[in-house]
mmCIF file of C-alpha atoms in Angstrom:
data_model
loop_
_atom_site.group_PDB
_atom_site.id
_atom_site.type_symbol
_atom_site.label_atom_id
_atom_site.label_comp_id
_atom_site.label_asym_id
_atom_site.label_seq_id
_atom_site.Cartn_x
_atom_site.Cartn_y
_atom_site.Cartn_z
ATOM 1 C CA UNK A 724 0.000 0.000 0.000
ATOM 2 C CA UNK A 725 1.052 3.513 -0.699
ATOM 3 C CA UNK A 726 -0.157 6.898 0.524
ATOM 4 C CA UNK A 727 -0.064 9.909 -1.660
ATOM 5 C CA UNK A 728 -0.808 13.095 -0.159
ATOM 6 C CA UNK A 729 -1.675 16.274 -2.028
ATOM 7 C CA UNK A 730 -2.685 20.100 -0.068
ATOM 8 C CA UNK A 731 -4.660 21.596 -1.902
ATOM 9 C CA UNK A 732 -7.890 24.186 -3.342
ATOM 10 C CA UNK A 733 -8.200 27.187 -1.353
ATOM 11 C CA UNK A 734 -8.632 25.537 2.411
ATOM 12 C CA UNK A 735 -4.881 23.469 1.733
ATOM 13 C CA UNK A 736 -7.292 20.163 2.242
ATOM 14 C CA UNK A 737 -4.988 17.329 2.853
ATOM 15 C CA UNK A 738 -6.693 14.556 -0.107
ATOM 16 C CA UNK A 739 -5.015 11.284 -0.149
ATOM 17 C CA UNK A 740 -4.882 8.402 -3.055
ATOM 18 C CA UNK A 741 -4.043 4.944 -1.428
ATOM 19 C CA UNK A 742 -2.963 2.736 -3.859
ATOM 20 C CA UNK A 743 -2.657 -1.073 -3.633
ATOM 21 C CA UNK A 744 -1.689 -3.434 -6.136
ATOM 22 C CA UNK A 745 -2.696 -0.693 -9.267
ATOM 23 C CA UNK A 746 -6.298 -0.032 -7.536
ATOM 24 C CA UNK A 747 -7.234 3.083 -5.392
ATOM 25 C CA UNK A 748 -9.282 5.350 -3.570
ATOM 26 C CA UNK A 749 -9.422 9.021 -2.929
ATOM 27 C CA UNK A 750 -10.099 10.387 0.285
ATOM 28 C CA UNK A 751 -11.076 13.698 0.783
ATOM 29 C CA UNK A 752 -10.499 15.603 -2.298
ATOM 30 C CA UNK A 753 -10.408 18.864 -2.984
ATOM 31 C CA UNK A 754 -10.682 20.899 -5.796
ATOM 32 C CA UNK A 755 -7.218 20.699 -6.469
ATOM 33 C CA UNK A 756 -6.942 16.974 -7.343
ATOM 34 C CA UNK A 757 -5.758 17.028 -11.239
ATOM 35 C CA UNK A 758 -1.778 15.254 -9.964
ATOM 36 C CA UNK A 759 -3.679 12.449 -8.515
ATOM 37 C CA UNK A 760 -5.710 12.286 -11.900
ATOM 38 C CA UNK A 761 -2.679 12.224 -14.152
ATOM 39 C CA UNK A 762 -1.275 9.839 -11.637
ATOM 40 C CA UNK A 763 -4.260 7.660 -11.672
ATOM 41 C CA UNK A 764 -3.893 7.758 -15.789
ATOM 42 C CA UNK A 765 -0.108 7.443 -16.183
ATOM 43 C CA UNK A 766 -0.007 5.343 -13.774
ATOM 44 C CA UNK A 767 -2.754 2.908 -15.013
ATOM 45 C CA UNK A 768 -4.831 2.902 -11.739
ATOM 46 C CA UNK A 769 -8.004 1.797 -11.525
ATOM 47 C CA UNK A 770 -9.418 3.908 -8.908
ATOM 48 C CA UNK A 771 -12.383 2.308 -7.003
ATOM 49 C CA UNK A 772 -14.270 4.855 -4.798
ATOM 50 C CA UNK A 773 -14.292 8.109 -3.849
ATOM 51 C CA UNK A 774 -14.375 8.626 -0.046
ATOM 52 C CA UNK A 775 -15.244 11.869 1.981
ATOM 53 C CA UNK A 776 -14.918 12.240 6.004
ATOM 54 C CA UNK A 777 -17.709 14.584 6.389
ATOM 55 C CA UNK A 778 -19.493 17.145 4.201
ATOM 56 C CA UNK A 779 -17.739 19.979 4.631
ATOM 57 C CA UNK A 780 -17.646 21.471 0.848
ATOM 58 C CA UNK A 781 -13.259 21.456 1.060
ATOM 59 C CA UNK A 782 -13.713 17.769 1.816
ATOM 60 C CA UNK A 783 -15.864 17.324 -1.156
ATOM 61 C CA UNK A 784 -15.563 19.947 -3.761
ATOM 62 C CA UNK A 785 -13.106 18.209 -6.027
ATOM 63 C CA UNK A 786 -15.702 15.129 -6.390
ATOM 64 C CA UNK A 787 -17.225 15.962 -9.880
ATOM 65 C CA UNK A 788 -13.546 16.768 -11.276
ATOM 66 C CA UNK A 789 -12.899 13.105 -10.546
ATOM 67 C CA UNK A 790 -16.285 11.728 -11.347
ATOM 68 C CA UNK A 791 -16.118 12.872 -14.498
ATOM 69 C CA UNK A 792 -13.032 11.889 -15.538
ATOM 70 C CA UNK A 793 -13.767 8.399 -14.037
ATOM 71 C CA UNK A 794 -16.477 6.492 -13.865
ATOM 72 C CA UNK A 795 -16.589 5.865 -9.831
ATOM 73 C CA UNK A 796 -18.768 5.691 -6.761
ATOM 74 C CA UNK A 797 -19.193 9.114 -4.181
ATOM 75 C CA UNK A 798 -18.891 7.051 -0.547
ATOM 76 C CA UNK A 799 -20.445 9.446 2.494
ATOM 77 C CA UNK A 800 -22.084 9.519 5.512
ATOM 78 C CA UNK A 801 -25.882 9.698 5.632
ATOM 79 C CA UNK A 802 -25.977 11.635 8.203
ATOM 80 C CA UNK A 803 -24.095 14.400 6.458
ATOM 81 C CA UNK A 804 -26.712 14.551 3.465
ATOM 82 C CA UNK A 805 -27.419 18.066 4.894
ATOM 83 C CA UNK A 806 -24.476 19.154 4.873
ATOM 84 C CA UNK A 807 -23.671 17.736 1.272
ATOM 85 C CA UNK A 808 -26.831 19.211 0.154
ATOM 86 C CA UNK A 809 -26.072 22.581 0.811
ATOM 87 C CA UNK A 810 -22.569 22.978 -0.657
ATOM 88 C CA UNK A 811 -23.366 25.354 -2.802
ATOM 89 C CA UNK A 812 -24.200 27.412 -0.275
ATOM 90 C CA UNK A 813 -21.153 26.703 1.629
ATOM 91 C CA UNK A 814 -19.195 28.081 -1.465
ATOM 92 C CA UNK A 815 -21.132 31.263 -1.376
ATOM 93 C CA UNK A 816 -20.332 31.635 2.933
ATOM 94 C CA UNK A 817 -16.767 31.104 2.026
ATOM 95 C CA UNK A 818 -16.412 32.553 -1.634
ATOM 96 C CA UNK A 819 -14.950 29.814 -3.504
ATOM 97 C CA UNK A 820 -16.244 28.461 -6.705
ATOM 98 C CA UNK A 821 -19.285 26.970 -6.645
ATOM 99 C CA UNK A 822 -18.215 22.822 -7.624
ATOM 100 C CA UNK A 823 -22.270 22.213 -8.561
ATOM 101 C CA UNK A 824 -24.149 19.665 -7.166
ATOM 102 C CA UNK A 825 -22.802 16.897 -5.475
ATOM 103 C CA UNK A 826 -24.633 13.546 -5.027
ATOM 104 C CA UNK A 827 -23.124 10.591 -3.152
ATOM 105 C CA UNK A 828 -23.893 7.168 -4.802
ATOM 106 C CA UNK A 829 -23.221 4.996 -1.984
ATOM 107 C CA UNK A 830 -23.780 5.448 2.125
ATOM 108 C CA UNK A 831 -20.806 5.567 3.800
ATOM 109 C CA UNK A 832 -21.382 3.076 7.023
ATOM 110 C CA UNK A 833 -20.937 4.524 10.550
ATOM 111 C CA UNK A 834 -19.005 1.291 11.982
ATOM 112 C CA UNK A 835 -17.542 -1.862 10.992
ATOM 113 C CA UNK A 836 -15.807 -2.256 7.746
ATOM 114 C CA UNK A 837 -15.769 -2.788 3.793
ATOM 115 C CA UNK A 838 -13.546 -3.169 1.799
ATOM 116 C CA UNK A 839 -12.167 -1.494 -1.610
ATOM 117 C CA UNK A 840 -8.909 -1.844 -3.607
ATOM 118 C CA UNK A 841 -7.987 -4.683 -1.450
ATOM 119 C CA UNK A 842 -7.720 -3.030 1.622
ATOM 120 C CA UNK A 843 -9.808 -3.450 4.104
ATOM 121 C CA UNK A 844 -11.149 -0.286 5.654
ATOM 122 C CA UNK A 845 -12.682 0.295 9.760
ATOM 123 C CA UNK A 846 -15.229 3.177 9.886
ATOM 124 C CA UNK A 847 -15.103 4.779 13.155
ATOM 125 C CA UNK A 848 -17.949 7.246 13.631
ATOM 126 C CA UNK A 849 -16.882 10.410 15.402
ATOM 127 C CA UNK A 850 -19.144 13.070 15.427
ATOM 128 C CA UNK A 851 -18.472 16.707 16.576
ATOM 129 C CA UNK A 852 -16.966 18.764 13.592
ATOM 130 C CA UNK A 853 -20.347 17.039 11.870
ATOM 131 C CA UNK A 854 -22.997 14.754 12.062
ATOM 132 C CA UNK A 855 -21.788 12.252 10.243
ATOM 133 C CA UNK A 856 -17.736 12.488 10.415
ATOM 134 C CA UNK A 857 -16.182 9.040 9.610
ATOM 135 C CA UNK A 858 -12.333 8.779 10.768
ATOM 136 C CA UNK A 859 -10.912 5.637 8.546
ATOM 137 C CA UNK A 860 -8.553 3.299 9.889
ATOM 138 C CA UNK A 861 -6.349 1.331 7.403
ATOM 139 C CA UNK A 862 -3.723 -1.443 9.019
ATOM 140 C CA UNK A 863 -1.634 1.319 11.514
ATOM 141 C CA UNK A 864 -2.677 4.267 9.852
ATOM 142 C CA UNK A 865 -5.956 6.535 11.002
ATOM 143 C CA UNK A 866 -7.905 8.924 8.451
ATOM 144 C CA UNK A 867 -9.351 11.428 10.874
ATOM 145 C CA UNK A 868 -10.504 14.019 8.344
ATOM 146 C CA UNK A 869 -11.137 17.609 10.581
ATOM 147 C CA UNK A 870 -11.936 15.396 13.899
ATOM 148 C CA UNK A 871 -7.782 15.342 15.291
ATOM 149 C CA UNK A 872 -5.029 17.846 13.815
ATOM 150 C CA UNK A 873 -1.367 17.856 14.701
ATOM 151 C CA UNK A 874 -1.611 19.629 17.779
ATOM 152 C CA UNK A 875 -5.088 20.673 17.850
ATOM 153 C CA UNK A 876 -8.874 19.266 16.955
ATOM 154 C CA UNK A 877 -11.774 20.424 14.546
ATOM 155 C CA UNK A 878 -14.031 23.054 14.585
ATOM 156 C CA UNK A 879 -17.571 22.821 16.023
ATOM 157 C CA UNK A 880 -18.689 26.204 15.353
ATOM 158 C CA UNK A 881 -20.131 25.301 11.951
ATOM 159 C CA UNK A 882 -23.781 23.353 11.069
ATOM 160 C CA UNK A 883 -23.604 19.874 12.657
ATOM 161 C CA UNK A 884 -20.525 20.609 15.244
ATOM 162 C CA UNK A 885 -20.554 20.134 19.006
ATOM 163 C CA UNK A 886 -17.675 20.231 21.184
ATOM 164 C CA UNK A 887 -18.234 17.457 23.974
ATOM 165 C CA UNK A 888 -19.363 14.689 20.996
ATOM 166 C CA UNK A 889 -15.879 15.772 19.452
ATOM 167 C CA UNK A 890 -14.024 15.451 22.629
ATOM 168 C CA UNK A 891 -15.635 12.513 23.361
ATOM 169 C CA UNK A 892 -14.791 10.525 19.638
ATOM 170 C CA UNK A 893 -11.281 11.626 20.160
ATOM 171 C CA UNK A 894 -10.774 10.070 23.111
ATOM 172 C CA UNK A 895 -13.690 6.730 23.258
ATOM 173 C CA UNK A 896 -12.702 6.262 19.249
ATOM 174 C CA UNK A 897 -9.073 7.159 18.310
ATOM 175 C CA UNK A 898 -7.144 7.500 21.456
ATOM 176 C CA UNK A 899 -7.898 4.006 22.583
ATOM 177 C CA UNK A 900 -5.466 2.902 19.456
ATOM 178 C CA UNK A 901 -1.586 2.162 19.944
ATOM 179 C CA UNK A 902 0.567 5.396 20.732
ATOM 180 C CA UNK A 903 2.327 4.448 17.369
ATOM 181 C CA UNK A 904 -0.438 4.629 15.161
ATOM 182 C CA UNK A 905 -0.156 7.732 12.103
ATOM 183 C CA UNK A 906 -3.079 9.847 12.026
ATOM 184 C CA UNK A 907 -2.979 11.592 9.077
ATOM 185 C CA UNK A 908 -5.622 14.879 9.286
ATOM 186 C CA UNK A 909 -7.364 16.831 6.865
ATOM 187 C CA UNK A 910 -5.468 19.918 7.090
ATOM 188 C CA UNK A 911 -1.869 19.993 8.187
ATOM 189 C CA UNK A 912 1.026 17.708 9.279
ATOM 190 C CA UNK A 913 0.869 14.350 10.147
ATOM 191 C CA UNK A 914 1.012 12.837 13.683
ATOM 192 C CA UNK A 915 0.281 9.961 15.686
ATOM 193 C CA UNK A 916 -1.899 8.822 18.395
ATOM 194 C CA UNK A 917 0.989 8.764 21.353
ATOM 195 C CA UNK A 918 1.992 12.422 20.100
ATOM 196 C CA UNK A 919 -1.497 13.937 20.969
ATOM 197 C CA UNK A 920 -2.101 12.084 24.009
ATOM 198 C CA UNK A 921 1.095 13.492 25.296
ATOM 199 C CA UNK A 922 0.876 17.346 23.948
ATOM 200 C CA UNK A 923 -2.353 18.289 22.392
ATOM 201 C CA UNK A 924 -3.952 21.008 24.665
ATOM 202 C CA UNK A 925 -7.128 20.220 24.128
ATOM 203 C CA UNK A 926 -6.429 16.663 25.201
ATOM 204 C CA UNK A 927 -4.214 17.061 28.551
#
Protein backbone atom coordinates (compact mmCIF):
# COMPACT_ATOMS: atom_id res chain seq x y z
CA UNK A 1 0.00 0.00 0.00
CA UNK A 2 1.05 3.51 -0.70
CA UNK A 3 -0.16 6.90 0.52
CA UNK A 4 -0.06 9.91 -1.66
CA UNK A 5 -0.81 13.09 -0.16
CA UNK A 6 -1.67 16.27 -2.03
CA UNK A 7 -2.69 20.10 -0.07
CA UNK A 8 -4.66 21.60 -1.90
CA UNK A 9 -7.89 24.19 -3.34
CA UNK A 10 -8.20 27.19 -1.35
CA UNK A 11 -8.63 25.54 2.41
CA UNK A 12 -4.88 23.47 1.73
CA UNK A 13 -7.29 20.16 2.24
CA UNK A 14 -4.99 17.33 2.85
CA UNK A 15 -6.69 14.56 -0.11
CA UNK A 16 -5.02 11.28 -0.15
CA UNK A 17 -4.88 8.40 -3.05
CA UNK A 18 -4.04 4.94 -1.43
CA UNK A 19 -2.96 2.74 -3.86
CA UNK A 20 -2.66 -1.07 -3.63
CA UNK A 21 -1.69 -3.43 -6.14
CA UNK A 22 -2.70 -0.69 -9.27
CA UNK A 23 -6.30 -0.03 -7.54
CA UNK A 24 -7.23 3.08 -5.39
CA UNK A 25 -9.28 5.35 -3.57
CA UNK A 26 -9.42 9.02 -2.93
CA UNK A 27 -10.10 10.39 0.29
CA UNK A 28 -11.08 13.70 0.78
CA UNK A 29 -10.50 15.60 -2.30
CA UNK A 30 -10.41 18.86 -2.98
CA UNK A 31 -10.68 20.90 -5.80
CA UNK A 32 -7.22 20.70 -6.47
CA UNK A 33 -6.94 16.97 -7.34
CA UNK A 34 -5.76 17.03 -11.24
CA UNK A 35 -1.78 15.25 -9.96
CA UNK A 36 -3.68 12.45 -8.52
CA UNK A 37 -5.71 12.29 -11.90
CA UNK A 38 -2.68 12.22 -14.15
CA UNK A 39 -1.28 9.84 -11.64
CA UNK A 40 -4.26 7.66 -11.67
CA UNK A 41 -3.89 7.76 -15.79
CA UNK A 42 -0.11 7.44 -16.18
CA UNK A 43 -0.01 5.34 -13.77
CA UNK A 44 -2.75 2.91 -15.01
CA UNK A 45 -4.83 2.90 -11.74
CA UNK A 46 -8.00 1.80 -11.53
CA UNK A 47 -9.42 3.91 -8.91
CA UNK A 48 -12.38 2.31 -7.00
CA UNK A 49 -14.27 4.86 -4.80
CA UNK A 50 -14.29 8.11 -3.85
CA UNK A 51 -14.37 8.63 -0.05
CA UNK A 52 -15.24 11.87 1.98
CA UNK A 53 -14.92 12.24 6.00
CA UNK A 54 -17.71 14.58 6.39
CA UNK A 55 -19.49 17.15 4.20
CA UNK A 56 -17.74 19.98 4.63
CA UNK A 57 -17.65 21.47 0.85
CA UNK A 58 -13.26 21.46 1.06
CA UNK A 59 -13.71 17.77 1.82
CA UNK A 60 -15.86 17.32 -1.16
CA UNK A 61 -15.56 19.95 -3.76
CA UNK A 62 -13.11 18.21 -6.03
CA UNK A 63 -15.70 15.13 -6.39
CA UNK A 64 -17.23 15.96 -9.88
CA UNK A 65 -13.55 16.77 -11.28
CA UNK A 66 -12.90 13.11 -10.55
CA UNK A 67 -16.29 11.73 -11.35
CA UNK A 68 -16.12 12.87 -14.50
CA UNK A 69 -13.03 11.89 -15.54
CA UNK A 70 -13.77 8.40 -14.04
CA UNK A 71 -16.48 6.49 -13.86
CA UNK A 72 -16.59 5.86 -9.83
CA UNK A 73 -18.77 5.69 -6.76
CA UNK A 74 -19.19 9.11 -4.18
CA UNK A 75 -18.89 7.05 -0.55
CA UNK A 76 -20.45 9.45 2.49
CA UNK A 77 -22.08 9.52 5.51
CA UNK A 78 -25.88 9.70 5.63
CA UNK A 79 -25.98 11.63 8.20
CA UNK A 80 -24.10 14.40 6.46
CA UNK A 81 -26.71 14.55 3.47
CA UNK A 82 -27.42 18.07 4.89
CA UNK A 83 -24.48 19.15 4.87
CA UNK A 84 -23.67 17.74 1.27
CA UNK A 85 -26.83 19.21 0.15
CA UNK A 86 -26.07 22.58 0.81
CA UNK A 87 -22.57 22.98 -0.66
CA UNK A 88 -23.37 25.35 -2.80
CA UNK A 89 -24.20 27.41 -0.28
CA UNK A 90 -21.15 26.70 1.63
CA UNK A 91 -19.20 28.08 -1.46
CA UNK A 92 -21.13 31.26 -1.38
CA UNK A 93 -20.33 31.63 2.93
CA UNK A 94 -16.77 31.10 2.03
CA UNK A 95 -16.41 32.55 -1.63
CA UNK A 96 -14.95 29.81 -3.50
CA UNK A 97 -16.24 28.46 -6.71
CA UNK A 98 -19.29 26.97 -6.65
CA UNK A 99 -18.22 22.82 -7.62
CA UNK A 100 -22.27 22.21 -8.56
CA UNK A 101 -24.15 19.67 -7.17
CA UNK A 102 -22.80 16.90 -5.48
CA UNK A 103 -24.63 13.55 -5.03
CA UNK A 104 -23.12 10.59 -3.15
CA UNK A 105 -23.89 7.17 -4.80
CA UNK A 106 -23.22 5.00 -1.98
CA UNK A 107 -23.78 5.45 2.12
CA UNK A 108 -20.81 5.57 3.80
CA UNK A 109 -21.38 3.08 7.02
CA UNK A 110 -20.94 4.52 10.55
CA UNK A 111 -19.00 1.29 11.98
CA UNK A 112 -17.54 -1.86 10.99
CA UNK A 113 -15.81 -2.26 7.75
CA UNK A 114 -15.77 -2.79 3.79
CA UNK A 115 -13.55 -3.17 1.80
CA UNK A 116 -12.17 -1.49 -1.61
CA UNK A 117 -8.91 -1.84 -3.61
CA UNK A 118 -7.99 -4.68 -1.45
CA UNK A 119 -7.72 -3.03 1.62
CA UNK A 120 -9.81 -3.45 4.10
CA UNK A 121 -11.15 -0.29 5.65
CA UNK A 122 -12.68 0.29 9.76
CA UNK A 123 -15.23 3.18 9.89
CA UNK A 124 -15.10 4.78 13.16
CA UNK A 125 -17.95 7.25 13.63
CA UNK A 126 -16.88 10.41 15.40
CA UNK A 127 -19.14 13.07 15.43
CA UNK A 128 -18.47 16.71 16.58
CA UNK A 129 -16.97 18.76 13.59
CA UNK A 130 -20.35 17.04 11.87
CA UNK A 131 -23.00 14.75 12.06
CA UNK A 132 -21.79 12.25 10.24
CA UNK A 133 -17.74 12.49 10.42
CA UNK A 134 -16.18 9.04 9.61
CA UNK A 135 -12.33 8.78 10.77
CA UNK A 136 -10.91 5.64 8.55
CA UNK A 137 -8.55 3.30 9.89
CA UNK A 138 -6.35 1.33 7.40
CA UNK A 139 -3.72 -1.44 9.02
CA UNK A 140 -1.63 1.32 11.51
CA UNK A 141 -2.68 4.27 9.85
CA UNK A 142 -5.96 6.54 11.00
CA UNK A 143 -7.91 8.92 8.45
CA UNK A 144 -9.35 11.43 10.87
CA UNK A 145 -10.50 14.02 8.34
CA UNK A 146 -11.14 17.61 10.58
CA UNK A 147 -11.94 15.40 13.90
CA UNK A 148 -7.78 15.34 15.29
CA UNK A 149 -5.03 17.85 13.82
CA UNK A 150 -1.37 17.86 14.70
CA UNK A 151 -1.61 19.63 17.78
CA UNK A 152 -5.09 20.67 17.85
CA UNK A 153 -8.87 19.27 16.95
CA UNK A 154 -11.77 20.42 14.55
CA UNK A 155 -14.03 23.05 14.58
CA UNK A 156 -17.57 22.82 16.02
CA UNK A 157 -18.69 26.20 15.35
CA UNK A 158 -20.13 25.30 11.95
CA UNK A 159 -23.78 23.35 11.07
CA UNK A 160 -23.60 19.87 12.66
CA UNK A 161 -20.52 20.61 15.24
CA UNK A 162 -20.55 20.13 19.01
CA UNK A 163 -17.67 20.23 21.18
CA UNK A 164 -18.23 17.46 23.97
CA UNK A 165 -19.36 14.69 21.00
CA UNK A 166 -15.88 15.77 19.45
CA UNK A 167 -14.02 15.45 22.63
CA UNK A 168 -15.64 12.51 23.36
CA UNK A 169 -14.79 10.53 19.64
CA UNK A 170 -11.28 11.63 20.16
CA UNK A 171 -10.77 10.07 23.11
CA UNK A 172 -13.69 6.73 23.26
CA UNK A 173 -12.70 6.26 19.25
CA UNK A 174 -9.07 7.16 18.31
CA UNK A 175 -7.14 7.50 21.46
CA UNK A 176 -7.90 4.01 22.58
CA UNK A 177 -5.47 2.90 19.46
CA UNK A 178 -1.59 2.16 19.94
CA UNK A 179 0.57 5.40 20.73
CA UNK A 180 2.33 4.45 17.37
CA UNK A 181 -0.44 4.63 15.16
CA UNK A 182 -0.16 7.73 12.10
CA UNK A 183 -3.08 9.85 12.03
CA UNK A 184 -2.98 11.59 9.08
CA UNK A 185 -5.62 14.88 9.29
CA UNK A 186 -7.36 16.83 6.86
CA UNK A 187 -5.47 19.92 7.09
CA UNK A 188 -1.87 19.99 8.19
CA UNK A 189 1.03 17.71 9.28
CA UNK A 190 0.87 14.35 10.15
CA UNK A 191 1.01 12.84 13.68
CA UNK A 192 0.28 9.96 15.69
CA UNK A 193 -1.90 8.82 18.39
CA UNK A 194 0.99 8.76 21.35
CA UNK A 195 1.99 12.42 20.10
CA UNK A 196 -1.50 13.94 20.97
CA UNK A 197 -2.10 12.08 24.01
CA UNK A 198 1.10 13.49 25.30
CA UNK A 199 0.88 17.35 23.95
CA UNK A 200 -2.35 18.29 22.39
CA UNK A 201 -3.95 21.01 24.67
CA UNK A 202 -7.13 20.22 24.13
CA UNK A 203 -6.43 16.66 25.20
CA UNK A 204 -4.21 17.06 28.55
Amino acid sequence: MEIYTLSNGPFMVNSYLIVNDKKGIIIDPGSGVEPFLKKIESEKIKLEAIIATHGHIDHIDGVNIIKKKFNVNFYASNLDSELINTVQTQARMFGVPNPGKIIPDRNLPLSGEINLAGLTLQLLHTPGHSKGSVSIKIDNILFSGDTLFNFSIGRTDLPGGNYEELISSIKNKILIFPDDTQVLSGHGPETTVGREKEINPFLT
